[in-house]
Tab-separated table of C-alpha atoms and ligand atoms in Angstrom:
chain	number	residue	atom	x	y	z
W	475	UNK	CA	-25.827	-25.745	-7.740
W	476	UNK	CA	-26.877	-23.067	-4.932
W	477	UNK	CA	-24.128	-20.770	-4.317
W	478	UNK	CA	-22.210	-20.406	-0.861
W	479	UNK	CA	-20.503	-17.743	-0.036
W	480	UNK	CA	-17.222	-18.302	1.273
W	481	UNK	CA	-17.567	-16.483	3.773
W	482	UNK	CA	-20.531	-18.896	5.161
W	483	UNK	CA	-19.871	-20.300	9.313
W	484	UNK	CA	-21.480	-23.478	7.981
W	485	UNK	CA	-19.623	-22.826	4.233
W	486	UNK	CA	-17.732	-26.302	4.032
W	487	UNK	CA	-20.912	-28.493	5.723
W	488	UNK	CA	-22.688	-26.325	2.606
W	489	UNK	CA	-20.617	-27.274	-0.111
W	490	UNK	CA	-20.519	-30.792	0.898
W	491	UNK	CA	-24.519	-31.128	0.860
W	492	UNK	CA	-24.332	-29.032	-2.962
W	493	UNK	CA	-22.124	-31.785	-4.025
W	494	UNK	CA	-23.962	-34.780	-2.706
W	495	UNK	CA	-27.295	-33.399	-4.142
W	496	UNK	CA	-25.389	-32.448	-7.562
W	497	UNK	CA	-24.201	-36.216	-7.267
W	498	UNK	CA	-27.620	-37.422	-7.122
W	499	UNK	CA	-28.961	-34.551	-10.242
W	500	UNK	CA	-26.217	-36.037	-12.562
W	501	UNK	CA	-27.071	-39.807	-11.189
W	502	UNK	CA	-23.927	-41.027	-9.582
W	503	UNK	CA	-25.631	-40.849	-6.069
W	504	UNK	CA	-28.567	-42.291	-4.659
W	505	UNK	CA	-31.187	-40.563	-3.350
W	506	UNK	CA	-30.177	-42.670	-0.090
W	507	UNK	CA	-27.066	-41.077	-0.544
W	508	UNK	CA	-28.533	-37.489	0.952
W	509	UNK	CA	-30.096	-38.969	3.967
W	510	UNK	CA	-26.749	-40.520	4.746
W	511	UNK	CA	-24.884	-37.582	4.307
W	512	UNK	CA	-27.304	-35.814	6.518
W	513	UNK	CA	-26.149	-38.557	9.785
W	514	UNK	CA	-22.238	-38.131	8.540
W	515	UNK	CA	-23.141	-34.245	9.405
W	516	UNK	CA	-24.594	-35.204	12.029
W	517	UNK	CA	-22.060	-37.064	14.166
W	518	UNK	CA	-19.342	-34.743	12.596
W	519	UNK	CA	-21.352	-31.717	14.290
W	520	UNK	CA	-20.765	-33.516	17.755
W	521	UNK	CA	-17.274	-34.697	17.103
W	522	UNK	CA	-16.402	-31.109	16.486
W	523	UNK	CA	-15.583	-30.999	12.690
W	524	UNK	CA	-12.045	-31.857	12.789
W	525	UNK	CA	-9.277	-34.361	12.724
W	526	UNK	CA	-9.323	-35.786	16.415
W	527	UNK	CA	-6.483	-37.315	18.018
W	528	UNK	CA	-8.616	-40.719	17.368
W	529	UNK	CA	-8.582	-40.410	13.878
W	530	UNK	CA	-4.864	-39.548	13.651
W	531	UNK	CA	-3.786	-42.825	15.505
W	532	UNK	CA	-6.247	-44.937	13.005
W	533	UNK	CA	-5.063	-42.770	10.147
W	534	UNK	CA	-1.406	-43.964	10.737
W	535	UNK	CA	-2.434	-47.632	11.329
W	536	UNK	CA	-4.550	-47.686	7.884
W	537	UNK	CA	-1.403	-45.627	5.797
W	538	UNK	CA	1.100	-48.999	7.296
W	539	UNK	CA	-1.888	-51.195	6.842
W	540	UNK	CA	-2.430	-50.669	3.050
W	541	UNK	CA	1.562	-49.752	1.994
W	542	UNK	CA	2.280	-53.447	3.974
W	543	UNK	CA	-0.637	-54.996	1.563
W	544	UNK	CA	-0.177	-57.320	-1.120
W	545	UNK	CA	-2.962	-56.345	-3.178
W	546	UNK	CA	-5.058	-53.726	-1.467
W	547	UNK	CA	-8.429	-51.911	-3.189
W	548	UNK	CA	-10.164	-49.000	-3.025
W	549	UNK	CA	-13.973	-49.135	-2.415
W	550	UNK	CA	-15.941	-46.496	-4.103
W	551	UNK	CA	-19.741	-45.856	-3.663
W	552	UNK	CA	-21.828	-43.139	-4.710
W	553	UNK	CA	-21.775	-40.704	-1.938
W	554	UNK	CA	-17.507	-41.151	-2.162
W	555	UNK	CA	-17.664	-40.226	-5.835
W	556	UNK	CA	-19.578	-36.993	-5.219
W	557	UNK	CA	-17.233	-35.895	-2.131
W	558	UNK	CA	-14.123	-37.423	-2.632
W	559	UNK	CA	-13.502	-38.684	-6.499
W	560	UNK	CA	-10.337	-37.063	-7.198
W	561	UNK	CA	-9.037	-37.392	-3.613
W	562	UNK	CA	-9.697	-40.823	-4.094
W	563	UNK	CA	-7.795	-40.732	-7.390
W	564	UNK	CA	-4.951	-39.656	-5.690
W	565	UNK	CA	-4.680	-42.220	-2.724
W	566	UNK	CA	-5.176	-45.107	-5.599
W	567	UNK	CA	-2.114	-43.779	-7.146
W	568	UNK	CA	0.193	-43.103	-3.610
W	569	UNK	CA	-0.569	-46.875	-3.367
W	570	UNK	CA	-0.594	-48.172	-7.011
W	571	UNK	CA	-3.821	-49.431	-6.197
W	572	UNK	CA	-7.010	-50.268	-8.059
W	573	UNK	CA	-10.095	-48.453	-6.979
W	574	UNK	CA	-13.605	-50.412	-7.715
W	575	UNK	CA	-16.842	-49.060	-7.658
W	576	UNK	CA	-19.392	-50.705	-5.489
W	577	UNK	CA	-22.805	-49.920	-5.353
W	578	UNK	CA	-25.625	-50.515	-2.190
W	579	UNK	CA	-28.333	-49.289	-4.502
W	580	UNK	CA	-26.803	-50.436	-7.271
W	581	UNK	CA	-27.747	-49.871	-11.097
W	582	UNK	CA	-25.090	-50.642	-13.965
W	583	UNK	CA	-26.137	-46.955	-15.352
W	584	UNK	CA	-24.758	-45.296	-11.984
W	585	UNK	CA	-22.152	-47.928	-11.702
W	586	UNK	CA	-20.661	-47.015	-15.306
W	587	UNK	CA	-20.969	-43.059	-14.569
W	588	UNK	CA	-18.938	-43.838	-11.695
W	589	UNK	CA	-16.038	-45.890	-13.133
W	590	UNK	CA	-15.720	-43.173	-15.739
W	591	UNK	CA	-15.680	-40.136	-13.424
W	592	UNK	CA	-12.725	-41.734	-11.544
W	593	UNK	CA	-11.055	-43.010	-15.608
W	594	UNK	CA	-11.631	-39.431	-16.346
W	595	UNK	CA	-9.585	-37.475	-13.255
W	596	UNK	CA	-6.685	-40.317	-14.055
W	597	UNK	CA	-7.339	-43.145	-12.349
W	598	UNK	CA	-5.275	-46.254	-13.699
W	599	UNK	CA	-7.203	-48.944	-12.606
W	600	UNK	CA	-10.770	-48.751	-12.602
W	601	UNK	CA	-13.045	-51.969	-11.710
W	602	UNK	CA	-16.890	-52.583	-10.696
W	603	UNK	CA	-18.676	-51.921	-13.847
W	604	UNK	CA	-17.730	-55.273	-14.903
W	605	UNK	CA	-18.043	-57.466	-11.560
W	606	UNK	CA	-16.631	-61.300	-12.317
W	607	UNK	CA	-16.859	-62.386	-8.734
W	608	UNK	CA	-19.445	-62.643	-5.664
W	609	UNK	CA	-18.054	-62.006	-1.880
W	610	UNK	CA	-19.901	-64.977	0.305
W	611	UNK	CA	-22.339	-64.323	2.474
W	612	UNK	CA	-23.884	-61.323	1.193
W	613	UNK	CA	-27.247	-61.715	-0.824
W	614	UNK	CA	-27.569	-58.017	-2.136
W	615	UNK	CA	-25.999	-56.279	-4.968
W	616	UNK	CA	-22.602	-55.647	-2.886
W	617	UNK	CA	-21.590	-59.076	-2.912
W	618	UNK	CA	-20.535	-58.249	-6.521
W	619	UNK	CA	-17.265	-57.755	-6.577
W	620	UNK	CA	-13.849	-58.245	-9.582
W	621	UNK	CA	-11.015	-60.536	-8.916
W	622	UNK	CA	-8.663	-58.386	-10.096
W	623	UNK	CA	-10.222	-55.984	-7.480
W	624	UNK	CA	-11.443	-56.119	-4.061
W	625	UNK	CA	-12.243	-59.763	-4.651
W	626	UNK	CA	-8.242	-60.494	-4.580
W	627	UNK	CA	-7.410	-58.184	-2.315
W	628	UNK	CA	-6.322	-58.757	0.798
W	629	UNK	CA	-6.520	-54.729	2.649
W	630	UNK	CA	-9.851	-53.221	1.526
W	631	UNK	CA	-10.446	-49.721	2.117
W	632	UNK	CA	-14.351	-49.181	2.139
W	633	UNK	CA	-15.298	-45.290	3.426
W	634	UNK	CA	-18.992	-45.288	3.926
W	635	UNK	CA	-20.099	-48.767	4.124
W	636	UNK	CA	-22.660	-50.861	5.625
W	637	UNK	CA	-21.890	-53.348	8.305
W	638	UNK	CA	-23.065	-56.415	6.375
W	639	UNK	CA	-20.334	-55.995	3.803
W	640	UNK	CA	-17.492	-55.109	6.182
W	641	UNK	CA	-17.782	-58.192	7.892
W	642	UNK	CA	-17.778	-60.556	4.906
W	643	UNK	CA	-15.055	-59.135	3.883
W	644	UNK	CA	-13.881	-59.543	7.181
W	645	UNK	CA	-14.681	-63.372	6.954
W	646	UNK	CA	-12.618	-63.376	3.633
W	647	UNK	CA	-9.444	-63.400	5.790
W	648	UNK	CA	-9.242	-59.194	4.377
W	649	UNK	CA	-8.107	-56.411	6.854
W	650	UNK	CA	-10.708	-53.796	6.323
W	651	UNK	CA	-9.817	-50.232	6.801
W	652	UNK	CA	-13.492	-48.445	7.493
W	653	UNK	CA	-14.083	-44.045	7.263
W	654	UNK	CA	-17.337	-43.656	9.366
W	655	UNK	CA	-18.218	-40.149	11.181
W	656	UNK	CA	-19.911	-42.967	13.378
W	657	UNK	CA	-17.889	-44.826	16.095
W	658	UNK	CA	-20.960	-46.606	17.329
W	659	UNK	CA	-21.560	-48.243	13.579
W	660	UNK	CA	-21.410	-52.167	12.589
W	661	UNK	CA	-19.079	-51.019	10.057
W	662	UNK	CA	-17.090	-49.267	12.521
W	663	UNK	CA	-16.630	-51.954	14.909
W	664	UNK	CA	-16.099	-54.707	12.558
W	665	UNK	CA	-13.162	-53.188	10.840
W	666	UNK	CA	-9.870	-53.597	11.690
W	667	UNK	CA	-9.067	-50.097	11.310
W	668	UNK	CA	-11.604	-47.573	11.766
W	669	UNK	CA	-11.068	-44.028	10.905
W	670	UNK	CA	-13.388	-42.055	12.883
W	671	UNK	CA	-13.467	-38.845	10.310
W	672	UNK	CA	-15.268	-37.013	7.389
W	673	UNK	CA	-14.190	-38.558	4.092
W	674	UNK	CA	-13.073	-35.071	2.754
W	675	UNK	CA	-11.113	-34.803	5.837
W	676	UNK	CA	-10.305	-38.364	5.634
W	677	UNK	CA	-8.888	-39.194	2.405
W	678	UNK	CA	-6.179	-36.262	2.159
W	679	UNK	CA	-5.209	-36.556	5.073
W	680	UNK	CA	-4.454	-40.470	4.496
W	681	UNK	CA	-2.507	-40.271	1.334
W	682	UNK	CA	-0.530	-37.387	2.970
W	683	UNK	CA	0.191	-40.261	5.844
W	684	UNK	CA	1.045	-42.714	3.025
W	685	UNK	CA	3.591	-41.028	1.199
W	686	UNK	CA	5.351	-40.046	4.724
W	687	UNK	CA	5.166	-43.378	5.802
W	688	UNK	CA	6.136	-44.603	1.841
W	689	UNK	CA	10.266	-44.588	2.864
W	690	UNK	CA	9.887	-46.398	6.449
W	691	UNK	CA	10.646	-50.073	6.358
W	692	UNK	CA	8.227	-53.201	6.835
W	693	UNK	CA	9.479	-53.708	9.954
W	694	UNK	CA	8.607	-49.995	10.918
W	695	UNK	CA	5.300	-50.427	9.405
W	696	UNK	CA	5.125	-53.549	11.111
W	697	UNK	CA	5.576	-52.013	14.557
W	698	UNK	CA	2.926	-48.945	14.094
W	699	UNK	CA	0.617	-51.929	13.564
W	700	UNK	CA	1.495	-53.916	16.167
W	701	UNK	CA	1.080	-51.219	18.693
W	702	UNK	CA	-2.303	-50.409	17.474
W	703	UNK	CA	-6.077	-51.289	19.054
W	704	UNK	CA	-9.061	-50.185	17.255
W	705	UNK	CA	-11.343	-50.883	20.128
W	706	UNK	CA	-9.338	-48.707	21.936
W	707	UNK	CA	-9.174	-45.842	18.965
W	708	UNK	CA	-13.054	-46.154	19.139
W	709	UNK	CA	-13.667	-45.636	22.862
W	710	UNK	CA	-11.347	-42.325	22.332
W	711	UNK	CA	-13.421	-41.444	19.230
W	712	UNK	CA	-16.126	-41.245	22.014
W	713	UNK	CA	-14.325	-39.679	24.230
W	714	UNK	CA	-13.227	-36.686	22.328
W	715	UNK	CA	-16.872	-36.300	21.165
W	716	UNK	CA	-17.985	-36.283	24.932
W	717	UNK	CA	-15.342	-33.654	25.652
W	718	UNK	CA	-16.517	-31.418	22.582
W	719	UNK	CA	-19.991	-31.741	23.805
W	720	UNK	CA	-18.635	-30.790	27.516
W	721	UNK	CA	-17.158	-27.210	25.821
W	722	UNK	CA	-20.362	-26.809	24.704
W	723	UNK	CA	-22.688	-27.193	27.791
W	724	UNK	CA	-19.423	-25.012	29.708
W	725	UNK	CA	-20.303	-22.151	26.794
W	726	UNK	CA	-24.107	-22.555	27.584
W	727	UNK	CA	-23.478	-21.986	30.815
W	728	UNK	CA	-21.133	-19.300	30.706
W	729	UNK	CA	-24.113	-17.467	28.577
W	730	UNK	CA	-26.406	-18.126	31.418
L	1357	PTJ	O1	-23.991	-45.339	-3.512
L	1357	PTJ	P1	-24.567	-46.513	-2.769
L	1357	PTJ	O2	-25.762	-47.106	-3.470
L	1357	PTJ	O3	-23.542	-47.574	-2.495
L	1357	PTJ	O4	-25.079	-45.992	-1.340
L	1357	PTJ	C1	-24.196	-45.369	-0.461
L	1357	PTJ	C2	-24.851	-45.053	0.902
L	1357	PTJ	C3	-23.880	-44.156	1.661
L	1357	PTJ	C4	-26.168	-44.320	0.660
L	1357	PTJ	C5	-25.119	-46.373	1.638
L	1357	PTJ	O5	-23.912	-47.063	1.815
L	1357	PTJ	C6	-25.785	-46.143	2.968
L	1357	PTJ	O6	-26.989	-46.222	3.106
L	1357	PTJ	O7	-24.953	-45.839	3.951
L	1357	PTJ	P2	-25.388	-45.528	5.477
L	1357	PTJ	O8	-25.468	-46.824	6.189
L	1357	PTJ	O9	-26.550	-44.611	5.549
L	1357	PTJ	O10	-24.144	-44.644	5.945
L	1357	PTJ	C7	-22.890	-45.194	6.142
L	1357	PTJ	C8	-22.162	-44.485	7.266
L	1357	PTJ	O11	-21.426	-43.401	6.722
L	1357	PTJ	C9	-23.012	-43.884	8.401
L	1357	PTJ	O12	-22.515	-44.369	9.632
L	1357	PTJ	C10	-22.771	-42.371	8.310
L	1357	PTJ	O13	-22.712	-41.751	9.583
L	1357	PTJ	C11	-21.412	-42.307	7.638
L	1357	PTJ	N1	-21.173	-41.081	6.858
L	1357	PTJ	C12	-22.058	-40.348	6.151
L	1357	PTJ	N2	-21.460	-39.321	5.540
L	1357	PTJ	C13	-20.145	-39.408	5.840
L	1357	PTJ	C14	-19.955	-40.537	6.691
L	1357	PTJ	N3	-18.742	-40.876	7.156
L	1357	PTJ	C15	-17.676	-40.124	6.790
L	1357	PTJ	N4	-17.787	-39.030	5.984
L	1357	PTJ	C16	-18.979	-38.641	5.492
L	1357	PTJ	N5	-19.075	-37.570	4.698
């Protein structure tokens, strides 16, 4: 991997694009998996590289979404496993949740090198390398899916997905709970919750929500959920990144 110094402006945008292209070098990311890290940047250059107000408000809705949840599951692909594995990890076991691996470009050599990078930081339950299940609808190699996984679940959590797949899972009667750096996505506006966010940002910043949230009641979970519109949380998404890019043409025109 290229070093970065530390002391890099762009050091953290760096490091993320060493470990996506280090994902891909050991094969648990697809070569897809750079260009789509390269629009994530993208979009997260406009919204400002930080938590917005947006995100915060979806953040709480998804913590009360999945601690409510029967049986919720934790979608992994290749681009989360090179960004996010042990963060991942460590939301699966705030919930008590499973995590499954599942694959767009999907080989069972990746999908194996996946399942055992999250068995190897801990994980307790680990599915996707050994799909017994198809979700409707879908005729590509996402449809495969384990009962004992997201198949029976009934709150999916899928950061970094593609639109087709969030809305069959939609149409299994799930509550999907979507991390996109783009609020203008299928995937984003299919989902019930939408966090508008970078993963790394994302994740940790999730389980820290679920393990405040862990004490509150149902009926307190209840209410968060009850007060909460994801339309709405995606029109501010847009907002903030309109007022970011405002700042900007303000400091351009201060330099004038
Ligand atoms: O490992 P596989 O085979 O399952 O493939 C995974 C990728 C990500 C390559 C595949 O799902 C794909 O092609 O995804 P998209 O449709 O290119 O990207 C999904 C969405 O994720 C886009 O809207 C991106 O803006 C967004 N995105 C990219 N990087 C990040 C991100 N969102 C949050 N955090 C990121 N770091």
């Amino acid at each position: 991997m290229t070093e970065i110094p530390r002391s890099h402006p762009r050091y953290a945008s760096l490091a993320a694009r060493e470990r996506v292209a280090e994902g891909v070098r050991v094969g648990i990311t697809s070569s897809q998996g750079l260009i789509a890290q390269g629009r994530g940047e993208c979009f997260d250059y406009l919204l400002g590289e930080r938590i917005t107000k947006a995100a915060e408000k979806a953040t709480e809705a998804a913590a009360a979404l999945l601690l409510l949840a029967r049986c919720p599951a934790l979608s992994v692909n290749g681009n989360v496993a090179a960004l996010a594995a042990e963060e991942m990890v460590d939301l699966a076991t705030a919930l008590g949740a499973p995590l499954e691996v599942n694959l767009f470009h999907r080989t069972e050599e990746r999908a194996k090198k996946i399942a055992d990078l999250l068995r190897s930081l801990g994980a307790a339950r680990v599915y996707g390398d050994d799909p017994d299940a198809e979700i409707p609808r879908l005729n590509h190699a996402r449809a495969m899916a384990t009962r004992k996984g997201i198949w029976g679940a009934d709150v999916v959590l899928i950061p970094l997905e593609d639109g087709d797949r969030c809305e069959a899972l939609a149409a299994m009667g799930k509550r999907v709970i979507a991390v996109d750096l783009n609020p203008l996505s299928r995937t984003s506006r299919k989902a019930a919750v939408t966090i508008v966010d970078n993963l790394q940002r994302a994740i940790p910043n999730l389980t820290a929500k679920v393990r405040e949230l862990s004490g509150a009641s149902r009926e307190e979970l209840r209410e968060i959920l009850a007060g909460y519109d994801n339309r709405k949380i995606l029109r501010q998404a847009v907002e903030e990144m309109r007022e970011h890019l405002k700042s900007f043409a303000e400091v351009l025109d201060k330099e004038d």
